[in-house]
Coordinates of C-alpha atoms in Angstrom, one line a residue:
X734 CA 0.0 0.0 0.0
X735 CA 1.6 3.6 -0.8
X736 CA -0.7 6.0 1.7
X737 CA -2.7 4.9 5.0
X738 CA -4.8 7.5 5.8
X739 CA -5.3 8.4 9.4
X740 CA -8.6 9.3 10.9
X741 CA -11.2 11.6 9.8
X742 CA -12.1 14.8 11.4
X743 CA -15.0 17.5 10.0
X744 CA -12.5 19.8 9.1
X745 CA -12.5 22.1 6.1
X746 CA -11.2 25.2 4.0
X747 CA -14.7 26.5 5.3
X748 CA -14.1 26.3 8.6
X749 CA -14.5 30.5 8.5
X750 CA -18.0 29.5 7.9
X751 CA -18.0 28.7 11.8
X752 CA -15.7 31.9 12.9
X753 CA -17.5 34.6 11.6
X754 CA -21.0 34.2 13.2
X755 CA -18.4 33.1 16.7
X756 CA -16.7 36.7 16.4
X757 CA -19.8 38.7 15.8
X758 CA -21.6 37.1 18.3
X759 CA -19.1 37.8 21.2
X760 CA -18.7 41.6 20.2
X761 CA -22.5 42.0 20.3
X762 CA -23.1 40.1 23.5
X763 CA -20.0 42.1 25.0
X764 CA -22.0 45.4 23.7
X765 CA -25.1 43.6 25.3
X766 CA -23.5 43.1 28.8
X767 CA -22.3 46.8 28.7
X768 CA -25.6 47.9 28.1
X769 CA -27.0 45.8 30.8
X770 CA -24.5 47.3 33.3
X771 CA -25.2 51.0 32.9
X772 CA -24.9 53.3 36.0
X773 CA -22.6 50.6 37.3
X774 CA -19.3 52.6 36.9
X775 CA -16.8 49.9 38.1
X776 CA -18.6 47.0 36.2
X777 CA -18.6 49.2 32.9
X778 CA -14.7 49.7 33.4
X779 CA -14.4 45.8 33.8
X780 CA -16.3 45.0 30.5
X781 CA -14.8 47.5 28.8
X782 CA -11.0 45.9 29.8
X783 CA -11.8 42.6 29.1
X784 CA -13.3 43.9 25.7
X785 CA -10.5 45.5 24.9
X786 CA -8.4 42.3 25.9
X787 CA -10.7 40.3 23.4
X788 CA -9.9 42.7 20.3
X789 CA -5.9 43.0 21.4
X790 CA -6.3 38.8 21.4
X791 CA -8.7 38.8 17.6
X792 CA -5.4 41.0 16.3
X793 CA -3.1 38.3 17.3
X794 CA -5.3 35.6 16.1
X795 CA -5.4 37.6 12.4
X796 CA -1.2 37.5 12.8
X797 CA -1.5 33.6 13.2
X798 CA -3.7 32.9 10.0
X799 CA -1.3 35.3 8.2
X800 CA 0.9 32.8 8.9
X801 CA -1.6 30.1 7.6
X802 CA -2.2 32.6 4.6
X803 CA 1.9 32.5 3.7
X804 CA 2.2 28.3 4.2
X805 CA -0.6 27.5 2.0
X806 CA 1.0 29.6 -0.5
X807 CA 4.4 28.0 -0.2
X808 CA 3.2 25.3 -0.6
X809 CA 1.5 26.0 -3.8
X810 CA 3.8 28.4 -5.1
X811 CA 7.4 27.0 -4.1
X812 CA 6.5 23.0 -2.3
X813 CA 4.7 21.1 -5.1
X814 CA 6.5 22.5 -8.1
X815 CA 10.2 21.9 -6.6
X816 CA 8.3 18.0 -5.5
X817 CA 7.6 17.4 -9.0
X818 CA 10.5 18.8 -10.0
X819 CA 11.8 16.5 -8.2
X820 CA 10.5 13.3 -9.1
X821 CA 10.4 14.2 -13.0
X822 CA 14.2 14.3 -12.5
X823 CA 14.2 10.9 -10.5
X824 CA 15.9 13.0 -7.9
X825 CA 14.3 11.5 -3.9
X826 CA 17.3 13.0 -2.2
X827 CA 16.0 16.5 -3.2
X828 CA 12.2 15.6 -2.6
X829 CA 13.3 14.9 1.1
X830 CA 15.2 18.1 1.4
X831 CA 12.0 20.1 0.3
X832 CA 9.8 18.1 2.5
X833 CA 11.9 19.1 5.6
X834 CA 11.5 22.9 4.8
X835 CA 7.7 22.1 4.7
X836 CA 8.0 20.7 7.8
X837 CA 9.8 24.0 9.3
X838 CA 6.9 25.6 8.3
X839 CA 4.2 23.6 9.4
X840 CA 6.3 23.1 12.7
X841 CA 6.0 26.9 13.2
X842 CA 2.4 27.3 12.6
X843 CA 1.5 24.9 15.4
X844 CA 4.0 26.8 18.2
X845 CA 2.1 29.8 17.4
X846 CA -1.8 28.3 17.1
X847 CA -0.7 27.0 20.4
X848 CA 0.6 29.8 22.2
X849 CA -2.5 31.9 20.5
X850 CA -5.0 28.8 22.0
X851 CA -3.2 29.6 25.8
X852 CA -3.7 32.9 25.1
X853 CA -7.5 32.1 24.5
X854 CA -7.7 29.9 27.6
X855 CA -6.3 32.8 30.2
X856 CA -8.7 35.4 28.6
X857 CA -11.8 33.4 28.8
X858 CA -10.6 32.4 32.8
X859 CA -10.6 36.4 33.1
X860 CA -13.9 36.8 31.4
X861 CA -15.2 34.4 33.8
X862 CA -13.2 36.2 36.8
X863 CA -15.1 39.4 35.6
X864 CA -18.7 37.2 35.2
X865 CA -18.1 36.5 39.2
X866 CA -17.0 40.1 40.0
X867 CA -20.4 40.9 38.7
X868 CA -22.1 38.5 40.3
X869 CA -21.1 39.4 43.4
X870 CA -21.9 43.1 43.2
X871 CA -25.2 41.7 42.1
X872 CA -25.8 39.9 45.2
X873 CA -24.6 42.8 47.4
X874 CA -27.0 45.1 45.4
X875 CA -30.1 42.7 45.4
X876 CA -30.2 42.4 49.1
X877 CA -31.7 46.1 48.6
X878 CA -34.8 44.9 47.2
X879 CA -37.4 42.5 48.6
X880 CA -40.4 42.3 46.4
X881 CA -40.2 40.5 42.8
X882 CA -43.1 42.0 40.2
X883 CA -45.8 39.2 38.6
X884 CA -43.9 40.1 35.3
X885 CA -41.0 39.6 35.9
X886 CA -41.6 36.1 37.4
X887 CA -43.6 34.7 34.6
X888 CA -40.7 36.0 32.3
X889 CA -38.2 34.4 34.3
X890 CA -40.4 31.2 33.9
X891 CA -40.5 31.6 30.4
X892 CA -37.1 32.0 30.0
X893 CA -36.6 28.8 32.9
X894 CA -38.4 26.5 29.6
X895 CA -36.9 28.4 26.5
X896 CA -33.4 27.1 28.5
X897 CA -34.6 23.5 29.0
X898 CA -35.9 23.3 25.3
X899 CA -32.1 24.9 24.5
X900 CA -30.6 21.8 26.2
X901 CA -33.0 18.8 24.4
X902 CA -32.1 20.5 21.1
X903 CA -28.5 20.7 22.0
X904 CA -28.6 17.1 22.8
X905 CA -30.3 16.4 19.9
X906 CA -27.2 17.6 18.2
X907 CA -24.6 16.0 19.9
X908 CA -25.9 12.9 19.1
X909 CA -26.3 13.6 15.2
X910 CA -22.7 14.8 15.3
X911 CA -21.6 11.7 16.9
X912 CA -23.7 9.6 14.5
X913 CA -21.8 12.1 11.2
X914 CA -18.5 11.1 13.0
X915 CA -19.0 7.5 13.1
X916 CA -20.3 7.7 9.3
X917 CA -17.2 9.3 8.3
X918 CA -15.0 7.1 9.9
X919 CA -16.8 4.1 7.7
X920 CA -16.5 6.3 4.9
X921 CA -12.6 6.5 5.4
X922 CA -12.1 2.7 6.4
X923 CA -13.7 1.6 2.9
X924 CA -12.5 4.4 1.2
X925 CA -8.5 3.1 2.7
X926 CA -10.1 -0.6 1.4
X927 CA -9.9 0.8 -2.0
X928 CA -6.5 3.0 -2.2
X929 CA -5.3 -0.7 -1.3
X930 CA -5.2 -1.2 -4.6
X931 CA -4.2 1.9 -6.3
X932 CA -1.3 3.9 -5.7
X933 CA -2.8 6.7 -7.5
X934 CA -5.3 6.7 -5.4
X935 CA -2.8 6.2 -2.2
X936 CA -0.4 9.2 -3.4
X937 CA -3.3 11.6 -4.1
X938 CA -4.8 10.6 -0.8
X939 CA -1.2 11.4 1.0
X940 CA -1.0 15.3 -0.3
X941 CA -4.6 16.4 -0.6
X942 CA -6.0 15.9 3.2
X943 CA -9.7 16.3 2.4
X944 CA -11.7 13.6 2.4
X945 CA -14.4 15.0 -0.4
X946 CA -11.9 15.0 -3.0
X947 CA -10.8 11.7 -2.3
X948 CA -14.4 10.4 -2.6
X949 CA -14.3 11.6 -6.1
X950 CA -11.4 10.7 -7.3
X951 CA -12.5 7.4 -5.8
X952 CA -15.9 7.5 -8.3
X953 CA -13.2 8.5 -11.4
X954 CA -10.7 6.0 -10.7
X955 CA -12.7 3.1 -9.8
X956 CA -14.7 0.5 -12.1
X957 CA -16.4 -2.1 -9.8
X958 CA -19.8 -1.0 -9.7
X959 CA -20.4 -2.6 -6.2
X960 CA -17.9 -0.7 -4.9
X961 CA -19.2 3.0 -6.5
X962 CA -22.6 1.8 -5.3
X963 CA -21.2 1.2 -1.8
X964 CA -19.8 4.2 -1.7
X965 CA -22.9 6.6 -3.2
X966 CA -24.8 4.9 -0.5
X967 CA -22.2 5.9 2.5
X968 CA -22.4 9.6 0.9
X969 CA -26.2 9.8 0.9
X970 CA -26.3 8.4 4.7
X971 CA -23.9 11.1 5.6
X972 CA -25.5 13.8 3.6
X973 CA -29.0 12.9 5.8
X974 CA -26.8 13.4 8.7
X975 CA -25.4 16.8 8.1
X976 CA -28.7 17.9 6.7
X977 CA -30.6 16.8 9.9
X978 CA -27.5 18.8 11.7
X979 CA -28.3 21.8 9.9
X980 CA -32.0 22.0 10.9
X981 CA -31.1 21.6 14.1
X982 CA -28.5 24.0 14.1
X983 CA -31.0 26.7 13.1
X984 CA -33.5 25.1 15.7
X985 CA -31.0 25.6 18.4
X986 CA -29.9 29.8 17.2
X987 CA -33.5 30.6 16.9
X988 CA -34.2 29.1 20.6
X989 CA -30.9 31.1 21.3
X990 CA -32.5 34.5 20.4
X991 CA -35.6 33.9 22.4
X992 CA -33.9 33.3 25.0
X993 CA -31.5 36.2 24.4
X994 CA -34.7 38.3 24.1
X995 CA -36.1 36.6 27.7
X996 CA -32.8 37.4 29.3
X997 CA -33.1 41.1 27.7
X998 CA -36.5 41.9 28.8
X999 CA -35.3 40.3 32.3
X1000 CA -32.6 42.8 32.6
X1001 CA -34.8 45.9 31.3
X1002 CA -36.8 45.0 34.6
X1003 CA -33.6 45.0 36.4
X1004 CA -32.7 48.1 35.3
X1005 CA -35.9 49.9 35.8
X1006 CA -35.8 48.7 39.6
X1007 CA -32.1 49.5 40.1
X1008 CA -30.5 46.3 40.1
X1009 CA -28.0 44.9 38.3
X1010 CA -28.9 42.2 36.1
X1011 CA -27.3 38.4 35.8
X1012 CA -24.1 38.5 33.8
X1013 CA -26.0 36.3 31.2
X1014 CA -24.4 37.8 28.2
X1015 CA -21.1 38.0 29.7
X1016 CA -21.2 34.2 30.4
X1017 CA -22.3 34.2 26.6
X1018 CA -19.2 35.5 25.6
X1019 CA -17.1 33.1 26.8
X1020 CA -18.7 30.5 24.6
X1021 CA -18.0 32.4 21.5
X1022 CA -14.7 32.7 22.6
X1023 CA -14.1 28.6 23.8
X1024 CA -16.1 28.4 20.4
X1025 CA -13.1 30.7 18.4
X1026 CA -10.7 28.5 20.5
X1027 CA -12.3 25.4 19.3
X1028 CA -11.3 26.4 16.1
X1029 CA -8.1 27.3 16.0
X1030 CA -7.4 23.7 18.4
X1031 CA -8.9 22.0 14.7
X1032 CA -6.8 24.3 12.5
X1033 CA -3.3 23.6 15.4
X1034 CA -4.3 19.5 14.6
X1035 CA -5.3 20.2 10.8
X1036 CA -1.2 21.5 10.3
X1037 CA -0.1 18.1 12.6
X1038 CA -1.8 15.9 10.2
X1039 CA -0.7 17.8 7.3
X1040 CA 2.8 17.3 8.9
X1041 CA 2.2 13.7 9.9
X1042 CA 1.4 12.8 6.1
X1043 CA 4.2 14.2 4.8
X1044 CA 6.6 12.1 6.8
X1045 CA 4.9 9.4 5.7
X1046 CA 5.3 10.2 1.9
X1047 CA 8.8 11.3 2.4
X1048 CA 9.7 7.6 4.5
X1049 CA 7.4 5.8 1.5
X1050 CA 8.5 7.1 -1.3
X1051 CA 11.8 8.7 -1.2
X1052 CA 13.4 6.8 1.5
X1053 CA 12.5 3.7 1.1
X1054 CA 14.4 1.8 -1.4
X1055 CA 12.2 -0.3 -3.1
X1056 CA 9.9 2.8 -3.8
X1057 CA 12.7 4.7 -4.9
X1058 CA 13.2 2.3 -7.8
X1059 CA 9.5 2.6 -8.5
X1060 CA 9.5 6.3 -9.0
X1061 CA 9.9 6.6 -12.4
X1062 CA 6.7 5.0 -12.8
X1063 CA 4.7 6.5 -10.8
X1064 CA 6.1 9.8 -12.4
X1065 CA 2.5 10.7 -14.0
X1066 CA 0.4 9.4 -10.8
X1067 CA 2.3 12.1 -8.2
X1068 CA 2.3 14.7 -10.6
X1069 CA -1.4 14.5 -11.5
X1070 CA -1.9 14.4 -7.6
X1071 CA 0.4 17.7 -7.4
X1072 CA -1.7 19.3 -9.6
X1073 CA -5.3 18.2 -7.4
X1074 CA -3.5 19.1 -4.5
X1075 CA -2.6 23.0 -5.6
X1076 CA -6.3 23.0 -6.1
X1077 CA -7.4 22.0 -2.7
X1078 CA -4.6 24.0 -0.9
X1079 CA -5.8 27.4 -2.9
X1080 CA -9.2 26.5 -1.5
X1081 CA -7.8 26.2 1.9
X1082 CA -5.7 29.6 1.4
X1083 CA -9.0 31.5 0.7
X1084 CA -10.7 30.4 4.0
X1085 CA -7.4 31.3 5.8
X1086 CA -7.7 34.8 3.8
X1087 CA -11.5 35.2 4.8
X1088 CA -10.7 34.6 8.3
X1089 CA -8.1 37.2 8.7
X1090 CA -10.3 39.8 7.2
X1091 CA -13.2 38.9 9.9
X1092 CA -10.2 39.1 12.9
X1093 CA -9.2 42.9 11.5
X1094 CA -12.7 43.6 10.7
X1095 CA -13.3 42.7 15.2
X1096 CA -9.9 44.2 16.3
X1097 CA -11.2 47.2 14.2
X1098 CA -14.8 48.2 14.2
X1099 CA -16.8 45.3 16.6
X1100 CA -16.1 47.4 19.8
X1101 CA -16.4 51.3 18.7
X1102 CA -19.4 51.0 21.4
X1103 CA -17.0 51.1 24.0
X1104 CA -16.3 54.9 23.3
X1105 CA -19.7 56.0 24.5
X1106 CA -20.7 55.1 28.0
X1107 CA -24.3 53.4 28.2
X1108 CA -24.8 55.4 32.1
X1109 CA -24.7 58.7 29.7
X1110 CA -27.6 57.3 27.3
X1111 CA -31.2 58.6 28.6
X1112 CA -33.8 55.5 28.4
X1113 CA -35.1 56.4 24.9
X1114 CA -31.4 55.7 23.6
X1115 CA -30.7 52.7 25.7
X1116 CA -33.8 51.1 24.0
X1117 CA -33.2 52.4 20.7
X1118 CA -29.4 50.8 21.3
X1119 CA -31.0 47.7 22.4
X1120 CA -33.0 47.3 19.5
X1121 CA -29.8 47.7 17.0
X1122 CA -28.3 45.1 19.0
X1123 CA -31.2 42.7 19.1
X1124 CA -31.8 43.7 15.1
X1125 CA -27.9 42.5 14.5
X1126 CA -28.2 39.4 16.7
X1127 CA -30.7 38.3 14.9
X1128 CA -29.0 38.7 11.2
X1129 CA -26.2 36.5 11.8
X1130 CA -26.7 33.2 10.6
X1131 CA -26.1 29.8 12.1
X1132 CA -22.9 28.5 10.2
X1133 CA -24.3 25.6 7.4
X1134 CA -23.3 22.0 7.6
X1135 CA -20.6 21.2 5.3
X1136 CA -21.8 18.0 2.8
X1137 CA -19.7 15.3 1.7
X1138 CA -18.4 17.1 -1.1
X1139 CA -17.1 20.5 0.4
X1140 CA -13.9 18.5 1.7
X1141 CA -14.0 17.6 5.1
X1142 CA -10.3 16.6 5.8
X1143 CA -8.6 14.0 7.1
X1144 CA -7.2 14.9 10.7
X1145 CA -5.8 13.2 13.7

């Protein structure tokens, strides 16, 4: 066998699709929590810090795909042509030396997604820090008043089933991504059954890490019918999966922004009675931030398979003597796979370009709110900027399952 694929991960060039809707999110509920914590000079000051902490940390995650930006390009630009440079000139001994500056590369990409994800981990234990802070002045101020209002009460109970539908549905979802997992996986174990026998097949799957594009190169390069038919039947299993995900994806962000609305109308009462409200939407924004995290964790083990694979091609097919001897005729196979993997790495370069703009477009305009202070607003313009807020919460859209075909990639 030339190629054993490791094990499959939902990863994909369109990972930005789950990063933009994360950013936005956490600036608005930030501007949310601000709002909520007018005439409460020392907690403003708070959210403002850790706001500004979150934008300084956005700038350094736009540095890191920069970084991402710059490899994929190598790669396409300088990697594969000196590879098939290589092996058109029967030459392994230079192969390996350009594989070990790819590896330089890719090494450095994962020491600074790492330090970025620490990074991430020490703001979010701040945020949370702050969350208590608040909750403790909240305490200290609630002990002021004794009597609860009949509106108030029935929203709270509202908001008490809004959260316990938010859990089903979130369970719901877990388990569909669990069952998606486990289909992928047999998609991968028959889909390594059949690169068995081709080392086409095998070299294209050890330089282009998405498993979409293996699928079809599977469906061009293979003749037994049972085996295409197999495999069409995997790929419409999965495709129910991710389309059941994505309905209840949307459930789960439109139970969100009820319950956003709940907590809302909740801390309007608050306000009106003097109190500070819960620091719901600053508890918020620490999931979009564990959610940006998240991200970059899949990107930081994304680059260690990438890195992974290409020790394996360089100890299979340039090291190995009685693959070395075989290189001349596999000349046409690895540079048809060069040429599919350029492809897939340009695709990969544009979702590491669109995710660099959305970190500037945070770092620079998602927390101008912070210049004016919400004590100064009278009540007309604290509902008028509540509104705008609501208005922009509820434009972002829930990020899309990605089908079979949008290359999901092969991860550890």
């Amino acid at each position: 066998m030339f190629f054993s694929p490791v094990a499959v991960s939902q990863w994909s060039p369109a990972f930005v699709e789950d990063l933009l809707p994360a950013a936005e999110k956490t600036a608005l509920l930030y501007r949310l929590s601000y709002l909520c914590l007018a005439s409460f000079p020392s907690l403003e000051r708070l959210i403002r810090r850790r706001a500004v902490e979150t934008q300084l940390l956005f700038g350094s995650s736009d540095a890191t795909m920069l970084k991402c930006i710059l490899t994929s390009e190598n790669l396409v630009q300088s990697l594969f042509p000196m590879l098939a440079n290589a092996v058109e000139k029967n030459k392994p001994v230079l192969a390996v030396k350009f594989l070990g500056k790819a590896r330089v590369w890719i090494k450095d990409i994962i020491t600074d997604v790492d330090r970025i994800v620490e990074k991430y981990d020490l703001h979010n234990k701040d945020v949370a820090s702050s969350t208590s802070d608040v909750v403790k002045e909240k305490k200290d101020t609630d002990k002021k008043i004794t009597e609860q209002d009949h509106k108030l009460k029935q929203t709270e109970k509202t908001l008490d089933d809004l959260k316990s539908e938010l859990q089903k549905t979130t369970q719901e979802l877990d388990e569909t991504e669990k069952k998606i997992n486990r289909k992928i996986q047999e998609i991968q174990v028959f889909a390594r059954s059949i690169t068995k026998a081709s080392r086409g097949l095998g070299i294209f799957a050890a330089i282009v890490p998405f498993v979409g594009l293996i699928v079809k190169s599977i469906y061009k390069a293979v003749r037994d019918p049972g085996n295409v038919a197999r495999m069409k039947a995997l790929e419409a299993e999965l495709n129910r999966l991710l389309a059941e995900k994505t309905a209840l994806r949307q459930k789960q962000w439109q139970v969100q922004l009820k319950i956003v609305d709940g907590q809302m109308k909740v801390a309007k009462a608050s306000f009106e009675r003097n109190s500070i409200p819960d620091p719901v939407h600053l508890k918020d924004v620490q999931s979009g931030l564990t959610k940006i995290q998240a991200i970059l964790i899949q990107l930081k083990h994304f680059w260690e398979s990438v890195a992974q694979m290409l020790d394996y091609l360089e100890q299979k097919t340039f090291v190995g003597e009685d693959l070395i001897e075989d290189l001349a005729e596999l000349k046409d196979e690895f540079l048809a796979s060069i040429k599919s993997a350029e492809e897939a790495w340009n695709s990969f370069g544009a979702g590491c370009k669109k995710a660099s703009v959305i970190f500037k477009l945070q770092t620079k305009d998602a927390y101008r709110f912070l210049e004016v202070s919400p004590s100064s607003l009278s009540k007309e313009a604290w509902e008028k900027e509540y509104e705008s807020v609501k208005k922009r919460l509820e434009k972002i859209d829930p990020p899309q399952s990605v089908t079979s075909s949008a290359t999901p990639a092969l991860s550890k």
